[in-house]
mmCIF file of C-alpha atoms and ligand atoms in Angstrom:
data_model
loop_
_atom_site.group_PDB
_atom_site.id
_atom_site.type_symbol
_atom_site.label_atom_id
_atom_site.label_comp_id
_atom_site.label_asym_id
_atom_site.label_seq_id
_atom_site.Cartn_x
_atom_site.Cartn_y
_atom_site.Cartn_z
ATOM 1 C CA MET A 338 9.690 -71.028 -63.216
ATOM 2 C CA LYS A 339 10.685 -68.188 -60.875
ATOM 3 C CA PRO A 340 8.237 -65.722 -59.260
ATOM 4 C CA GLN A 341 10.213 -62.843 -60.819
ATOM 5 C CA ALA A 342 9.401 -64.074 -64.334
ATOM 6 C CA ILE A 343 5.682 -64.056 -63.456
ATOM 7 C CA VAL A 344 5.881 -60.560 -61.953
ATOM 8 C CA ASN A 345 7.692 -59.248 -65.048
ATOM 9 C CA GLN A 346 5.120 -60.861 -67.316
ATOM 10 C CA ILE A 347 2.197 -59.318 -65.412
ATOM 11 C CA LEU A 348 3.729 -55.871 -64.929
ATOM 12 C CA ASP A 349 4.668 -55.826 -68.605
ATOM 13 C CA GLY A 350 6.790 -52.680 -68.387
ATOM 14 C CA ARG A 351 4.632 -50.828 -65.841
ATOM 15 C CA PRO A 352 6.574 -48.456 -63.560
ATOM 16 C CA LEU A 353 8.751 -49.687 -60.701
ATOM 17 C CA HIS A 354 9.786 -46.223 -59.556
ATOM 18 C CA HIS A 355 8.211 -43.519 -57.380
ATOM 19 C CA VAL A 356 4.813 -42.620 -58.780
ATOM 20 C CA ARG A 357 2.950 -41.747 -55.600
ATOM 21 C CA SER A 358 4.583 -41.110 -52.255
ATOM 22 C CA THR A 359 2.224 -43.296 -50.206
ATOM 23 C CA ALA A 360 -0.638 -45.746 -50.595
ATOM 24 C CA THR A 361 -2.965 -47.528 -48.181
ATOM 25 C CA ALA A 362 -5.070 -50.601 -48.890
ATOM 26 C CA PHE A 363 -7.301 -53.000 -46.974
ATOM 27 C CA ALA A 364 -7.853 -56.659 -47.811
ATOM 28 C CA PRO A 365 -10.267 -58.967 -46.035
ATOM 29 C CA THR A 366 -9.342 -62.298 -44.609
ATOM 30 C CA ASN A 367 -10.930 -65.391 -46.086
ATOM 31 C CA ILE A 368 -12.019 -68.652 -44.570
ATOM 32 C CA ALA A 369 -11.648 -71.716 -46.783
ATOM 33 C CA LEU A 370 -14.775 -73.856 -47.080
ATOM 34 C CA CYS A 371 -13.115 -76.317 -49.453
ATOM 35 C CA LYS A 372 -9.473 -76.170 -48.414
ATOM 36 C CA TYR A 373 -6.274 -75.661 -50.342
ATOM 37 C CA TRP A 374 -3.852 -78.248 -49.050
ATOM 38 C CA GLY A 375 -0.766 -79.122 -51.082
ATOM 39 C CA LYS A 376 1.243 -77.370 -53.779
ATOM 40 C CA ARG A 377 2.038 -78.466 -57.298
ATOM 41 C CA ASP A 378 4.716 -75.745 -57.397
ATOM 42 C CA GLU A 379 6.107 -74.452 -54.128
ATOM 43 C CA PHE A 380 7.846 -71.394 -55.612
ATOM 44 C CA LEU A 381 4.722 -70.062 -57.309
ATOM 45 C CA ASN A 382 2.332 -71.370 -54.629
ATOM 46 C CA LEU A 383 0.396 -73.325 -57.228
ATOM 47 C CA PRO A 384 -2.139 -75.588 -55.563
ATOM 48 C CA ILE A 385 -2.827 -79.240 -56.253
ATOM 49 C CA ASN A 386 -6.577 -78.659 -55.876
ATOM 50 C CA SER A 387 -9.032 -75.855 -56.492
ATOM 51 C CA SER A 388 -10.563 -74.307 -53.375
ATOM 52 C CA LEU A 389 -13.468 -72.137 -52.299
ATOM 53 C CA SER A 390 -13.707 -69.587 -49.522
ATOM 54 C CA ILE A 391 -15.749 -66.825 -47.994
ATOM 55 C CA THR A 392 -14.282 -63.411 -47.215
ATOM 56 C CA LEU A 393 -14.999 -61.574 -43.979
ATOM 57 C CA PRO A 394 -15.629 -57.973 -45.064
ATOM 58 C CA ASN A 395 -14.538 -56.264 -41.839
ATOM 59 C CA LYS A 396 -11.777 -58.583 -40.704
ATOM 60 C CA GLY A 397 -8.433 -58.289 -42.352
ATOM 61 C CA THR A 398 -5.326 -56.241 -42.868
ATOM 62 C CA THR A 399 -4.683 -52.591 -43.687
ATOM 63 C CA THR A 400 -1.278 -51.778 -45.109
ATOM 64 C CA THR A 401 0.344 -48.421 -45.800
ATOM 65 C CA LEU A 402 3.441 -48.220 -47.967
ATOM 66 C CA THR A 403 5.884 -45.349 -48.303
ATOM 67 C CA PHE A 404 9.399 -45.241 -49.716
ATOM 68 C CA CYS A 405 12.280 -44.961 -47.248
ATOM 69 C CA ASP A 406 15.999 -44.348 -47.565
ATOM 70 C CA GLN A 407 17.148 -47.111 -45.219
ATOM 71 C CA SER A 408 19.230 -50.056 -46.408
ATOM 72 C CA HIS A 409 16.374 -52.451 -45.598
ATOM 73 C CA ASP A 410 12.592 -52.391 -45.405
ATOM 74 C CA VAL A 411 11.241 -50.947 -42.182
ATOM 75 C CA ILE A 412 8.219 -52.878 -41.024
ATOM 76 C CA PHE A 413 5.663 -52.124 -38.327
ATOM 77 C CA LEU A 414 3.105 -54.712 -37.353
ATOM 78 C CA ASN A 415 0.196 -53.389 -35.312
ATOM 79 C CA GLN A 416 2.272 -50.267 -34.533
ATOM 80 C CA ALA A 417 5.269 -52.262 -33.213
ATOM 81 C CA PRO A 418 8.576 -52.377 -35.144
ATOM 82 C CA VAL A 419 9.387 -55.826 -36.552
ATOM 83 C CA ASP A 420 12.930 -57.201 -36.245
ATOM 84 C CA PRO A 421 14.380 -57.243 -39.795
ATOM 85 C CA ALA A 422 15.985 -60.616 -38.961
ATOM 86 C CA SER A 423 12.630 -62.238 -38.106
ATOM 87 C CA THR A 424 11.019 -64.796 -40.419
ATOM 88 C CA PHE A 425 8.048 -62.450 -40.838
ATOM 89 C CA ALA A 426 10.239 -59.545 -42.018
ATOM 90 C CA LYS A 427 12.446 -61.698 -44.226
ATOM 91 C CA ARG A 428 9.464 -63.253 -45.985
ATOM 92 C CA LEU A 429 7.946 -59.823 -46.569
ATOM 93 C CA ALA A 430 11.234 -58.366 -47.861
ATOM 94 C CA THR A 431 11.736 -61.311 -50.247
ATOM 95 C CA PHE A 432 8.270 -60.659 -51.626
ATOM 96 C CA LEU A 433 8.942 -56.914 -51.963
ATOM 97 C CA ASP A 434 12.209 -57.704 -53.782
ATOM 98 C CA LEU A 435 10.045 -58.865 -56.681
ATOM 99 C CA PHE A 436 8.877 -55.281 -57.125
ATOM 100 C CA ARG A 437 12.148 -53.348 -57.155
ATOM 101 C CA THR A 438 14.959 -53.583 -59.628
ATOM 102 C CA GLU A 439 18.428 -53.908 -58.123
ATOM 103 C CA LYS A 440 17.003 -53.087 -54.707
ATOM 104 C CA GLN A 441 17.164 -49.371 -55.572
ATOM 105 C CA PHE A 442 14.777 -48.447 -52.790
ATOM 106 C CA HIS A 443 13.163 -49.820 -49.685
ATOM 107 C CA PHE A 444 9.749 -49.496 -48.168
ATOM 108 C CA GLU A 445 8.327 -48.457 -44.882
ATOM 109 C CA VAL A 446 5.462 -50.865 -44.310
ATOM 110 C CA HIS A 447 2.807 -50.205 -41.692
ATOM 111 C CA THR A 448 0.518 -53.154 -41.401
ATOM 112 C CA THR A 449 -2.339 -53.542 -38.951
ATOM 113 C CA SER A 450 -4.524 -56.549 -38.604
ATOM 114 C CA ASN A 451 -7.739 -56.949 -36.668
ATOM 115 C CA ILE A 452 -7.288 -60.717 -36.647
ATOM 116 C CA PRO A 453 -4.722 -62.732 -34.683
ATOM 117 C CA ILE A 454 -1.523 -63.172 -36.681
ATOM 118 C CA ALA A 455 -0.547 -66.749 -37.628
ATOM 119 C CA ALA A 456 -3.229 -68.416 -35.531
ATOM 120 C CA GLY A 457 -4.942 -70.126 -38.439
ATOM 121 C CA LEU A 458 -7.222 -67.183 -39.132
ATOM 122 C CA ALA A 459 -5.740 -66.541 -42.545
ATOM 123 C CA SER A 460 -3.720 -63.466 -41.561
ATOM 124 C CA SER A 461 -1.132 -64.093 -44.284
ATOM 125 C CA ALA A 462 -3.955 -64.192 -46.833
ATOM 126 C CA SER A 463 -5.208 -60.706 -46.010
ATOM 127 C CA GLY A 464 -1.631 -59.529 -45.369
ATOM 128 C CA TYR A 465 -0.252 -60.348 -48.820
ATOM 129 C CA ALA A 466 -3.487 -59.294 -50.546
ATOM 130 C CA ALA A 467 -3.363 -55.886 -48.799
ATOM 131 C CA LEU A 468 0.306 -55.537 -49.705
ATOM 132 C CA ILE A 469 -0.279 -56.181 -53.400
ATOM 133 C CA LEU A 470 -3.269 -53.803 -53.447
ATOM 134 C CA ALA A 471 -1.123 -51.116 -51.811
ATOM 135 C CA LEU A 472 1.686 -51.695 -54.352
ATOM 136 C CA ASP A 473 -0.832 -51.459 -57.191
ATOM 137 C CA GLN A 474 -1.899 -48.043 -55.877
ATOM 138 C CA LEU A 475 1.586 -46.818 -55.056
ATOM 139 C CA PHE A 476 2.889 -47.486 -58.573
ATOM 140 C CA GLU A 477 -0.460 -46.840 -60.235
ATOM 141 C CA TRP A 478 -0.362 -50.095 -62.185
ATOM 142 C CA HIS A 479 -4.161 -50.489 -62.478
ATOM 143 C CA LEU A 480 -3.926 -54.271 -62.658
ATOM 144 C CA SER A 481 -7.001 -56.459 -63.123
ATOM 145 C CA LYS A 482 -8.450 -58.483 -60.248
ATOM 146 C CA LYS A 483 -7.139 -61.637 -61.894
ATOM 147 C CA GLU A 484 -3.595 -60.237 -62.092
ATOM 148 C CA LEU A 485 -3.772 -59.000 -58.493
ATOM 149 C CA SER A 486 -4.937 -62.441 -57.390
ATOM 150 C CA ILE A 487 -1.982 -64.102 -59.144
ATOM 151 C CA LEU A 488 0.511 -61.678 -57.593
ATOM 152 C CA ALA A 489 -1.009 -62.034 -54.108
ATOM 153 C CA ARG A 490 -0.731 -65.814 -54.507
ATOM 154 C CA LEU A 491 3.044 -65.468 -54.888
ATOM 155 C CA GLY A 492 3.143 -64.104 -51.333
ATOM 156 C CA SER A 493 0.813 -66.655 -49.758
ATOM 157 C CA GLY A 494 -1.361 -69.152 -51.624
ATOM 158 C CA SER A 495 -4.619 -68.346 -49.873
ATOM 159 C CA ALA A 496 -4.042 -64.591 -50.490
ATOM 160 C CA ALA A 497 -5.224 -65.261 -54.054
ATOM 161 C CA ARG A 498 -8.746 -65.515 -52.559
ATOM 162 C CA SER A 499 -8.558 -62.232 -50.594
ATOM 163 C CA ILE A 500 -8.739 -59.822 -53.527
ATOM 164 C CA GLU A 501 -12.454 -60.326 -54.123
ATOM 165 C CA MET A 502 -15.363 -60.253 -51.666
ATOM 166 C CA GLY A 503 -18.042 -62.839 -50.969
ATOM 167 C CA PHE A 504 -17.633 -66.452 -52.065
ATOM 168 C CA THR A 505 -14.437 -66.854 -54.051
ATOM 169 C CA LYS A 506 -13.152 -69.807 -55.990
ATOM 170 C CA TRP A 507 -9.462 -70.318 -56.637
ATOM 171 C CA TYR A 508 -8.785 -72.392 -59.731
ATOM 172 C CA ALA A 509 -5.842 -74.750 -59.321
ATOM 173 C CA GLY A 510 -5.052 -74.394 -63.049
ATOM 174 C CA ILE A 511 -2.703 -76.622 -65.003
ATOM 175 C CA ALA A 512 -0.263 -74.157 -66.594
ATOM 176 C CA ALA A 513 3.345 -74.329 -65.405
ATOM 177 C CA ASP A 514 3.490 -70.530 -65.113
ATOM 178 C CA GLY A 515 0.279 -70.457 -63.051
ATOM 179 C CA MET A 516 -1.391 -67.812 -65.174
ATOM 180 C CA ASP A 517 -4.578 -69.896 -64.942
ATOM 181 C CA SER A 518 -4.357 -70.189 -61.147
ATOM 182 C CA PHE A 519 -6.277 -67.260 -59.671
ATOM 183 C CA ALA A 520 -9.418 -66.682 -57.639
ATOM 184 C CA GLU A 521 -12.644 -65.148 -58.760
ATOM 185 C CA GLN A 522 -15.859 -64.100 -57.072
ATOM 186 C CA LEU A 523 -18.841 -66.441 -57.357
ATOM 187 C CA PRO A 524 -22.144 -64.751 -58.207
ATOM 188 C CA TYR A 525 -23.927 -65.732 -54.982
ATOM 189 C CA GLN A 526 -24.974 -63.884 -51.839
ATOM 190 C CA TRP A 527 -26.308 -65.479 -48.665
ATOM 191 C CA ALA A 528 -27.661 -62.795 -46.344
ATOM 192 C CA GLU A 529 -28.776 -65.277 -43.645
ATOM 193 C CA LEU A 530 -25.374 -66.950 -43.382
ATOM 194 C CA ARG A 531 -23.503 -66.379 -40.122
ATOM 195 C CA LEU A 532 -19.921 -67.158 -39.220
ATOM 196 C CA GLY A 533 -18.897 -67.523 -35.592
ATOM 197 C CA LEU A 534 -15.262 -67.073 -34.611
ATOM 198 C CA ALA A 535 -14.416 -69.265 -31.668
ATOM 199 C CA LEU A 536 -11.042 -67.998 -30.573
ATOM 200 C CA ILE A 537 -9.333 -70.765 -28.663
ATOM 201 C CA SER A 538 -5.782 -69.477 -28.819
ATOM 202 C CA GLU A 539 -4.032 -66.428 -30.260
ATOM 203 C CA GLU A 540 -0.657 -68.093 -30.014
ATOM 204 C CA THR A 541 1.452 -68.425 -33.138
ATOM 205 C CA LYS A 542 0.943 -71.817 -34.715
ATOM 206 C CA SER A 543 3.411 -74.532 -33.841
ATOM 207 C CA ILE A 544 4.124 -75.334 -37.492
ATOM 208 C CA SER A 545 3.510 -73.046 -40.465
ATOM 209 C CA SER A 546 0.951 -74.111 -43.056
ATOM 210 C CA ARG A 547 3.751 -74.056 -45.628
ATOM 211 C CA LYS A 548 5.772 -76.676 -43.724
ATOM 212 C CA ALA A 549 2.711 -78.632 -42.662
ATOM 213 C CA MET A 550 1.545 -78.979 -46.281
ATOM 214 C CA GLN A 551 4.910 -80.285 -47.395
ATOM 215 C CA GLN A 552 5.163 -82.732 -44.497
ATOM 216 C CA THR A 553 1.646 -84.025 -45.233
ATOM 217 C CA ILE A 554 2.340 -84.587 -48.930
ATOM 218 C CA GLU A 555 5.633 -86.296 -48.260
ATOM 219 C CA THR A 556 4.565 -88.610 -45.451
ATOM 220 C CA SER A 557 0.804 -89.073 -45.082
ATOM 221 C CA PRO A 558 -0.471 -92.292 -46.676
ATOM 222 C CA PHE A 559 -3.875 -90.610 -46.903
ATOM 223 C CA TYR A 560 -2.734 -87.602 -48.904
ATOM 224 C CA THR A 561 -3.395 -89.368 -52.248
ATOM 225 C CA LEU A 562 -7.097 -89.277 -51.337
ATOM 226 C CA TRP A 563 -7.116 -85.525 -50.701
ATOM 227 C CA PRO A 564 -7.282 -84.182 -54.308
ATOM 228 C CA GLN A 565 -10.212 -86.550 -54.950
ATOM 229 C CA LYS A 566 -11.995 -85.409 -51.824
ATOM 230 C CA ALA A 567 -11.542 -81.724 -52.745
ATOM 231 C CA ALA A 568 -12.683 -82.354 -56.329
ATOM 232 C CA GLN A 569 -15.798 -84.054 -54.987
ATOM 233 C CA ASP A 570 -16.579 -81.376 -52.377
ATOM 234 C CA LEU A 571 -16.132 -78.320 -54.553
ATOM 235 C CA PRO A 572 -19.145 -78.866 -56.876
ATOM 236 C CA LEU A 573 -21.248 -80.030 -53.919
ATOM 237 C CA LEU A 574 -20.456 -76.780 -52.150
ATOM 238 C CA GLU A 575 -21.122 -74.612 -55.163
ATOM 239 C CA THR A 576 -24.514 -76.230 -55.678
ATOM 240 C CA ALA A 577 -25.337 -75.928 -51.973
ATOM 241 C CA ILE A 578 -24.446 -72.224 -52.061
ATOM 242 C CA ALA A 579 -26.399 -71.596 -55.266
ATOM 243 C CA GLN A 580 -29.461 -73.362 -53.810
ATOM 244 C CA LYS A 581 -28.942 -72.071 -50.250
ATOM 245 C CA ASP A 582 -29.055 -75.668 -49.062
ATOM 246 C CA PHE A 583 -27.538 -75.084 -45.625
ATOM 247 C CA ILE A 584 -27.389 -78.734 -44.553
ATOM 248 C CA GLN A 585 -25.549 -79.815 -47.691
ATOM 249 C CA PHE A 586 -23.309 -76.757 -47.284
ATOM 250 C CA GLY A 587 -22.460 -77.399 -43.637
ATOM 251 C CA GLU A 588 -21.958 -81.165 -44.046
ATOM 252 C CA THR A 589 -19.555 -80.586 -46.930
ATOM 253 C CA VAL A 590 -17.585 -77.796 -45.230
ATOM 254 C CA GLU A 591 -17.085 -79.759 -42.017
ATOM 255 C CA SER A 592 -16.225 -83.012 -43.734
ATOM 256 C CA ASN A 593 -13.725 -81.233 -45.972
ATOM 257 C CA ALA A 594 -11.943 -79.680 -42.982
ATOM 258 C CA LEU A 595 -11.839 -82.970 -41.090
ATOM 259 C CA ALA A 596 -10.435 -84.782 -44.143
ATOM 260 C CA MET A 597 -7.638 -82.199 -44.374
ATOM 261 C CA HIS A 598 -6.848 -82.638 -40.661
ATOM 262 C CA ALA A 599 -6.973 -86.433 -41.042
ATOM 263 C CA CYS A 600 -4.209 -86.156 -43.658
ATOM 264 C CA MET A 601 -2.180 -84.006 -41.270
ATOM 265 C CA LEU A 602 -2.708 -86.322 -38.295
ATOM 266 C CA THR A 603 -1.412 -89.243 -40.339
ATOM 267 C CA ALA A 604 1.763 -87.422 -41.398
ATOM 268 C CA THR A 605 5.101 -88.332 -39.819
ATOM 269 C CA PRO A 606 5.649 -86.707 -37.408
ATOM 270 C CA PRO A 607 1.918 -86.088 -36.927
ATOM 271 C CA ILE A 608 0.625 -82.538 -37.289
ATOM 272 C CA CYS A 609 -2.088 -81.767 -34.811
ATOM 273 C CA TYR A 610 -3.559 -78.272 -34.666
ATOM 274 C CA PHE A 611 -6.285 -79.389 -32.240
ATOM 275 C CA GLU A 612 -6.082 -78.155 -28.660
ATOM 276 C CA PRO A 613 -8.205 -79.835 -25.976
ATOM 277 C CA GLN A 614 -10.650 -76.880 -26.184
ATOM 278 C CA THR A 615 -10.894 -77.335 -29.973
ATOM 279 C CA ILE A 616 -12.102 -80.899 -29.491
ATOM 280 C CA ALA A 617 -14.403 -79.908 -26.627
ATOM 281 C CA LEU A 618 -16.051 -77.346 -28.906
ATOM 282 C CA MET A 619 -16.397 -79.909 -31.700
ATOM 283 C CA HIS A 620 -18.315 -82.114 -29.259
ATOM 284 C CA THR A 621 -20.529 -79.193 -28.261
ATOM 285 C CA ILE A 622 -21.354 -78.638 -31.945
ATOM 286 C CA TRP A 623 -22.096 -82.322 -32.571
ATOM 287 C CA ARG A 624 -24.278 -82.365 -29.440
ATOM 288 C CA LEU A 625 -26.245 -79.364 -30.723
ATOM 289 C CA ARG A 626 -26.670 -81.058 -34.097
ATOM 290 C CA LYS A 627 -28.115 -84.117 -32.377
ATOM 291 C CA LYS A 628 -30.745 -81.741 -31.027
ATOM 292 C CA ASN A 629 -31.494 -80.747 -34.639
ATOM 293 C CA ILE A 630 -29.698 -77.423 -34.434
ATOM 294 C CA PRO A 631 -27.952 -76.958 -37.766
ATOM 295 C CA ILE A 632 -24.466 -75.730 -36.923
ATOM 296 C CA TYR A 633 -21.172 -76.828 -38.463
ATOM 297 C CA PHE A 634 -17.506 -75.928 -38.111
ATOM 298 C CA THR A 635 -14.375 -75.586 -40.128
ATOM 299 C CA GLU A 636 -10.770 -75.376 -38.950
ATOM 300 C CA ASP A 637 -7.570 -74.265 -40.669
ATOM 301 C CA ALA A 638 -3.924 -74.471 -39.653
ATOM 302 C CA GLY A 639 -4.575 -73.464 -36.045
ATOM 303 C CA PRO A 640 -6.713 -74.456 -33.066
ATOM 304 C CA ASN A 641 -9.515 -71.940 -33.651
ATOM 305 C CA LEU A 642 -12.870 -73.041 -35.022
ATOM 306 C CA LYS A 643 -15.094 -71.065 -37.358
ATOM 307 C CA LEU A 644 -18.729 -71.981 -36.920
ATOM 308 C CA LEU A 645 -21.303 -71.796 -39.682
ATOM 309 C CA PHE A 646 -25.007 -71.360 -39.043
ATOM 310 C CA LEU A 647 -28.004 -69.319 -40.157
ATOM 311 C CA ALA A 648 -29.367 -66.080 -38.664
ATOM 312 C CA GLU A 649 -32.284 -67.910 -37.014
ATOM 313 C CA GLN A 650 -29.827 -69.750 -34.707
ATOM 314 C CA GLU A 651 -27.967 -66.616 -33.644
ATOM 315 C CA SER A 652 -29.628 -65.966 -30.283
ATOM 316 C CA LEU A 653 -29.456 -69.625 -29.276
ATOM 317 C CA LEU A 654 -25.762 -69.776 -30.103
ATOM 318 C CA ARG A 655 -25.022 -66.603 -28.179
ATOM 319 C CA LYS A 656 -26.404 -68.414 -25.131
ATOM 320 C CA GLU A 657 -24.686 -71.766 -25.794
ATOM 321 C CA ILE A 658 -21.269 -70.294 -26.692
ATOM 322 C CA PRO A 659 -21.114 -66.796 -25.124
ATOM 323 C CA SER A 660 -17.548 -66.107 -26.285
ATOM 324 C CA LEU A 661 -18.489 -66.468 -29.956
ATOM 325 C CA GLU A 662 -17.860 -63.470 -32.199
ATOM 326 C CA ILE A 663 -20.639 -63.581 -34.768
ATOM 327 C CA LEU A 664 -20.127 -62.127 -38.232
ATOM 328 C CA SER A 665 -22.573 -61.663 -41.109
ATOM 329 C CA PRO A 666 -20.357 -62.030 -44.197
ATOM 330 C CA PHE A 667 -22.958 -60.534 -46.550
ATOM 331 C CA GLU A 668 -24.313 -57.814 -44.268
ATOM 332 C CA ASP A 669 -21.342 -56.354 -42.386
HETATM 333 O O1 PMV B 574 -1.907 -69.753 -47.807
HETATM 334 P P1 PMV B 574 -1.306 -70.560 -46.723
HETATM 335 O O2 PMV B 574 0.059 -71.055 -47.100
HETATM 336 O O3 PMV B 574 -1.330 -69.883 -45.394
HETATM 337 O O4 PMV B 574 -2.187 -71.891 -46.563
HETATM 338 C C1 PMV B 574 -3.524 -71.879 -46.163
HETATM 339 C C2 PMV B 574 -3.974 -73.220 -45.747
HETATM 340 C C3 PMV B 574 -5.356 -73.336 -45.115
HETATM 341 O O5 PMV B 574 -5.728 -72.134 -44.482
HETATM 342 C C4 PMV B 574 -5.324 -74.433 -44.055
HETATM 343 C C5 PMV B 574 -6.406 -73.741 -46.135
HETATM 344 C C6 PMV B 574 -6.912 -72.670 -47.045
HETATM 345 O O6 PMV B 574 -7.416 -73.039 -48.114
HETATM 346 O O7 PMV B 574 -6.861 -71.473 -46.709
#
């Protein structure tokens, strides 16, 4: 099935012509706690496994859309013009093509992100979620959160989880058209939870998550274990969150991330997002845990680590890892 068929089904005759002249929307980034790794449909970004994430209320992307009379979309990223021939611009334009009939108009897109782009901090997630929210406003579609999640997913899988705040769960679904594959907010808050961003590198990742997923599925002998691991971790995580059982939560998050990276490391050629500083920080965390300090990490498709701990450890961690940017996902 083609993305266009899904868009047509969801828009169901809603306008695709000038309704408002401009619209601005913000979407938060999300950090996966039980990862999405592998697609059952690469055109619709349908995942093999369900996943669970936490959104970072103040970190993400703000996008402003206006119509323009150029022959192509004009894109600005953090105030700088983007080369229309770049992969970034082409991917964005292909996505926008889904929302214009016969390319009758183009957009001026101003997108600003307060997170490093393509460094494994889920910038594409907030990027495509912000874009779909801005389109929804521009054309005054008034789509539901579920529909917005499905449309955002067509841009980048993990964007499905950036429409809602807090803990969000993205159902893998089984339908071929993916209408049952969307994310929804879980009814839990965790005021004491802290997330530390350990920025190791802002450089663009060496291999995109899209390519890395494909390479892992095709070549890693361990990939067959991954859906089982995710299916096992997801309910453990949900229970840990519901019961605020931080140890169970942290153990599951870290083990899930390491299992995903183990699949990547055993791909051919191997995919290694670890930098020497990533591993050094992992050792620091394990050393702290040996001293009974409950702190865990997760890592996505990039060298940066996201640390998870509770408010009571905040001052100690500021001393141990001074560069850490500490966020309170439920208080910011
Ligand atoms: O949505 P993508 O194609 O950027 O893939 C995201 C993959 C991970 O960040 C590694 C995991 C996840 O669930 O977000």
